[in-house]
mmCIF file of C-alpha atoms in Angstrom:
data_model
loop_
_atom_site.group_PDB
_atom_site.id
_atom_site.type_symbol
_atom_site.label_atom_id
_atom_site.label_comp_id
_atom_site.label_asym_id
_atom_site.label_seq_id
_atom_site.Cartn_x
_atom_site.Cartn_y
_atom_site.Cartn_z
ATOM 1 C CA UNK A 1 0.000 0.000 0.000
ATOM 2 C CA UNK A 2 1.528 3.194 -0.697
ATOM 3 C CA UNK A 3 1.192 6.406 1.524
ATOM 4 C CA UNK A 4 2.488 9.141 -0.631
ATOM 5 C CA UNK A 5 3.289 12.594 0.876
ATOM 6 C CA UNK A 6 2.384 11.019 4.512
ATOM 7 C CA UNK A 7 2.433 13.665 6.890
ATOM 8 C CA UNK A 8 2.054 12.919 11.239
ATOM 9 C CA UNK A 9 0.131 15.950 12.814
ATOM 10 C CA UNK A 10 -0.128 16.487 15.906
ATOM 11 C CA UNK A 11 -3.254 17.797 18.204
ATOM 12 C CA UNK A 12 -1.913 21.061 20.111
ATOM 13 C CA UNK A 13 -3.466 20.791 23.663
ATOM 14 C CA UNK A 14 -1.952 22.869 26.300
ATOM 15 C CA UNK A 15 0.472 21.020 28.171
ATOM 16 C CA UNK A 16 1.380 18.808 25.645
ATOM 17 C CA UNK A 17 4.111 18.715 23.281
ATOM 18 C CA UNK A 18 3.951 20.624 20.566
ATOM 19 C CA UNK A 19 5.240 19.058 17.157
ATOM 20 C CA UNK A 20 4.511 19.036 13.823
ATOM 21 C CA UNK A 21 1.702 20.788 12.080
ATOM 22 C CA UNK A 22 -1.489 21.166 13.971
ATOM 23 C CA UNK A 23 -3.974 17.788 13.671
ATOM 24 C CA UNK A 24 -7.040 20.352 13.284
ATOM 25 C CA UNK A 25 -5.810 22.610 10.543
ATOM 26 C CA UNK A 26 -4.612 19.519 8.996
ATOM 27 C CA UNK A 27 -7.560 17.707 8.811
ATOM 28 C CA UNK A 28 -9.604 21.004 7.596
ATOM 29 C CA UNK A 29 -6.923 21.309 4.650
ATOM 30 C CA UNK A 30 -7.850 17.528 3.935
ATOM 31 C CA UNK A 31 -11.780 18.505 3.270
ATOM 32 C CA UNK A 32 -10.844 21.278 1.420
ATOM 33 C CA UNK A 33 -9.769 19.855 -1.186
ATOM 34 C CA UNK A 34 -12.729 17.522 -2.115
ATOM 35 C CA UNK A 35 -14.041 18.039 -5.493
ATOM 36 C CA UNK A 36 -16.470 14.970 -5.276
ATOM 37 C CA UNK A 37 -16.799 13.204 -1.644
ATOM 38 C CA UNK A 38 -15.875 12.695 1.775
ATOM 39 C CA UNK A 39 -16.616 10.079 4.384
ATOM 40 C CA UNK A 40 -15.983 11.090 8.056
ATOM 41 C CA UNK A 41 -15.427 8.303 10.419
ATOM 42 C CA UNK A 42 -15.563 8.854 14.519
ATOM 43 C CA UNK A 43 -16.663 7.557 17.333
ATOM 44 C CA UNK A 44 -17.460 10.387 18.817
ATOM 45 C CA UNK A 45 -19.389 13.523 17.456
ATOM 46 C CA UNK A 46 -20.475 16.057 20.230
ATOM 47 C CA UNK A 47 -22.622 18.868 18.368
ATOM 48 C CA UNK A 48 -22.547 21.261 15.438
ATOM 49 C CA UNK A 49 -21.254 23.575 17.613
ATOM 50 C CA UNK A 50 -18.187 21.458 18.609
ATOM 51 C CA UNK A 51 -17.229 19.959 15.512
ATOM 52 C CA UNK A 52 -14.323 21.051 14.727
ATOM 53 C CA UNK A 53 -15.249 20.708 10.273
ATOM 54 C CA UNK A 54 -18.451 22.644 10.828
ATOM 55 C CA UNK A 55 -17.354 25.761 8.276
ATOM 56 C CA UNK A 56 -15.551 23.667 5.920
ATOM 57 C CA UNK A 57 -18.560 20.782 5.706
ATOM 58 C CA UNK A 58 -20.611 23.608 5.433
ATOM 59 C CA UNK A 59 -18.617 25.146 1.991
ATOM 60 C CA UNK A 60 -18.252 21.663 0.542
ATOM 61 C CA UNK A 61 -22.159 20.566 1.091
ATOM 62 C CA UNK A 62 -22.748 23.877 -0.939
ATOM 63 C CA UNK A 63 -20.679 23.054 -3.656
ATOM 64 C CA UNK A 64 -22.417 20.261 -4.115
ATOM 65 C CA UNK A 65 -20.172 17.603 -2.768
ATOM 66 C CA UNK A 66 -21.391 14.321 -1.017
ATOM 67 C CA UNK A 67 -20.504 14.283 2.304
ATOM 68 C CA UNK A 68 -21.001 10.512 4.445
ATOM 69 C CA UNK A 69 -20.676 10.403 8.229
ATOM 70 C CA UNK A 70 -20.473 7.649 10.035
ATOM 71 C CA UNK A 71 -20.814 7.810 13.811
ATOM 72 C CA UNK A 72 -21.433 5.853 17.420
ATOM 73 C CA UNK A 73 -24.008 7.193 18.669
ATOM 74 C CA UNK A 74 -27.907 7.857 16.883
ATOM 75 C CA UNK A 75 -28.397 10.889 18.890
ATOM 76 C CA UNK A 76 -25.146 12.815 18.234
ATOM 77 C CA UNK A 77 -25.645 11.665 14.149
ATOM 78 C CA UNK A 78 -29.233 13.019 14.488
ATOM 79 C CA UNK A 79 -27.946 16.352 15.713
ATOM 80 C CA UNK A 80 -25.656 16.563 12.413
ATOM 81 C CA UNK A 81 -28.453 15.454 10.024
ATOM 82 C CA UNK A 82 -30.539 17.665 11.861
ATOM 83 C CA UNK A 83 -27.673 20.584 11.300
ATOM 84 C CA UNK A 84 -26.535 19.706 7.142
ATOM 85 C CA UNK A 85 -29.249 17.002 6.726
ATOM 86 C CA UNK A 86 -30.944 20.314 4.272
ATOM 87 C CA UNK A 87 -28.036 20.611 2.467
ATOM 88 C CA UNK A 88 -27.913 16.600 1.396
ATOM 89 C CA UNK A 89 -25.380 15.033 4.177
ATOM 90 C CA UNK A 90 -25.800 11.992 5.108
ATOM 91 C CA UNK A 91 -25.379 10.293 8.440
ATOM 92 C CA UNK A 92 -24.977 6.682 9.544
ATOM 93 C CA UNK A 93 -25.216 5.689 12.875
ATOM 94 C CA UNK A 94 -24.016 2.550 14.283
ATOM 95 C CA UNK A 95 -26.091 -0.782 15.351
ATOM 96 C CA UNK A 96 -24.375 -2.721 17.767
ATOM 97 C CA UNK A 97 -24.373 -6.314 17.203
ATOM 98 C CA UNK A 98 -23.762 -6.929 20.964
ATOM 99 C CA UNK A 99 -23.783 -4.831 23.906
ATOM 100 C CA UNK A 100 -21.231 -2.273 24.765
ATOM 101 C CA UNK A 101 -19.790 -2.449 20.837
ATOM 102 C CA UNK A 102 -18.526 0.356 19.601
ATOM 103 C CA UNK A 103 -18.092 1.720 15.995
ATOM 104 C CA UNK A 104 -14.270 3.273 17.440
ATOM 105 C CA UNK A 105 -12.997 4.212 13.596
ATOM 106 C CA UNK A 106 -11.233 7.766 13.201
ATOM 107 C CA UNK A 107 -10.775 8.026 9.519
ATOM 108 C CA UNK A 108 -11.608 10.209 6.898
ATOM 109 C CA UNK A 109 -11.285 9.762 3.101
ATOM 110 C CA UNK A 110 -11.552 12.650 0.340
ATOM 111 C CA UNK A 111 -12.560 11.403 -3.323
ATOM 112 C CA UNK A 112 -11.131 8.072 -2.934
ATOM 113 C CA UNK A 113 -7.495 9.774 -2.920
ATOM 114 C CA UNK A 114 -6.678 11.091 0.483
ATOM 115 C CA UNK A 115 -7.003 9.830 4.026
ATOM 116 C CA UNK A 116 -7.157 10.452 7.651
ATOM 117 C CA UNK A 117 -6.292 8.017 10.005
ATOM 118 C CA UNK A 118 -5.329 8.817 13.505
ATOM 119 C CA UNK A 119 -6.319 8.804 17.394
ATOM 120 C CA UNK A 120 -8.817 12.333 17.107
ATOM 121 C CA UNK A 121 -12.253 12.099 17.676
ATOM 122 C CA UNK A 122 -13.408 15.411 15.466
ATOM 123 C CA UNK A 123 -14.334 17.344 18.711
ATOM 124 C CA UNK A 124 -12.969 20.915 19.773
ATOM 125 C CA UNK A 125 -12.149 18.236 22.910
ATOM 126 C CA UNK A 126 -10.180 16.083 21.186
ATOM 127 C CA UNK A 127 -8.019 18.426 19.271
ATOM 128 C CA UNK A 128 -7.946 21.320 22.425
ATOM 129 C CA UNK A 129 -7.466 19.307 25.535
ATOM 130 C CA UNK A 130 -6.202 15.496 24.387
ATOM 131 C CA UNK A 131 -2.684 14.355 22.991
ATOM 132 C CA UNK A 132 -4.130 13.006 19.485
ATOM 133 C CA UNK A 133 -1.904 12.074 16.346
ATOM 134 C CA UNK A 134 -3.251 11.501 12.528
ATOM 135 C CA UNK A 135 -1.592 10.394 9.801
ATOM 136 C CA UNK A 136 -2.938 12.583 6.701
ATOM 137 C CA UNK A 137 -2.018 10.975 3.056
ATOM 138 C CA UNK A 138 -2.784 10.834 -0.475
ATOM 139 C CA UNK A 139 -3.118 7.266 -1.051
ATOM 140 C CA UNK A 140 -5.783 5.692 -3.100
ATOM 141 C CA UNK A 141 -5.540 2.083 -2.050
ATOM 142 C CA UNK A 142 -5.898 3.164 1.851
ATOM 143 C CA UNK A 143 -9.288 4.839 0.615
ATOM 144 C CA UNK A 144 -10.308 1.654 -1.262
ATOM 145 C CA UNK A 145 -9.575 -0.530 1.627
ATOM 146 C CA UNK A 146 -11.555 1.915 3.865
ATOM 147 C CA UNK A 147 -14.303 1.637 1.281
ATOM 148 C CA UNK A 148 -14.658 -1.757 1.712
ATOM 149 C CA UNK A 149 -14.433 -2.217 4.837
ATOM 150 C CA UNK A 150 -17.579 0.663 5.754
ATOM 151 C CA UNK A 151 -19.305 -1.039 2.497
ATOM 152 C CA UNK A 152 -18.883 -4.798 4.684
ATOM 153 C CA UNK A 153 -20.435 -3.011 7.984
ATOM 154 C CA UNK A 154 -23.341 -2.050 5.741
ATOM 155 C CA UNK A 155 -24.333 -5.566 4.001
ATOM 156 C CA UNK A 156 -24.095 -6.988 7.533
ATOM 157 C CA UNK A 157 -26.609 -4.041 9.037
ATOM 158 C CA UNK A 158 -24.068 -2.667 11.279
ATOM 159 C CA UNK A 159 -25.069 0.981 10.026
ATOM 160 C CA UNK A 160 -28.645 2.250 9.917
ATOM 161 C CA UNK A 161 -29.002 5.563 7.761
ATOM 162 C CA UNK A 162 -30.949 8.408 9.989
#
């Protein structure tokens, strides 16, 4: 599998160590760049008003792109259909197939060409007061095996569409 142009960013939460180029600005850069679509990946989504791709989701669901998140929890992926829902995102929340499973993924592809994967949940939390790390790439196969693997978790109802 080739990574080319791999780049490690770092989160840059007080009290931490600050290297490389910030996780958050990196992963904004990432989205945009889309010219078709992006699938977002976390665990963890708090609300529109602490998601930290808000203004850049917002500019690439106006352009017309497809935009796929895939979440944990149906109540914080109701909040963001509730918030872009209008403007054509769609959001996918996990069905656990036995208690206390988790959909734990932190990944993010960008027209099959570019990835995210990496530690963050994409909270203001996560990038403000947590040490997180991503790796940020261009590398097609990593976005195909993604793909697949999100495409699997469908045809075996682990995702239910809100």
């Amino acid at each position: 599998m080739d990574l080319d142009n791999a780049e490690l960013c770092f989160s840059q939460a007080p009290g931490t160590p600050i290297m490389g180029r910030s996780l958050a600005e990196a992963l904004r850069q990432l989205i945009r760049k889309a010219t078709q679509r992006i699938i977002i990946c976390s665990c963890e989504f708090t609300s529109k008003t602490d998601f930290i791709l808000n203004e850049e989701i917002t500019k690439q669901l106006e352009k017309g792109r497809e935009v796929l998140v895939y979440g944990n929890h149906s109540g914080q992926m109701s909040q963001l259909k509730a918030a872009y829902g209008v403007m054509g995102l769609r959001a996918f929340h996990w069905v656990q197939p036995r208690r206390g499973s988790l959909f734990h993924i932190k990944a993010i592809t960008v027209d099959g060409n570019s990835a995210y994967i990496g530690s963050a949940n994409l909270s203001k939390n996560a990038m403000e007061n947590s040490a997180e790390w991503g790796v940020i790439a261009h590398s097609p196969d990593l976005c195909r095996d993604l793909d697949r693997y999100i495409e699997q978790l469908h045809s075996e109802g682990r995702f239910e569409e809100l």
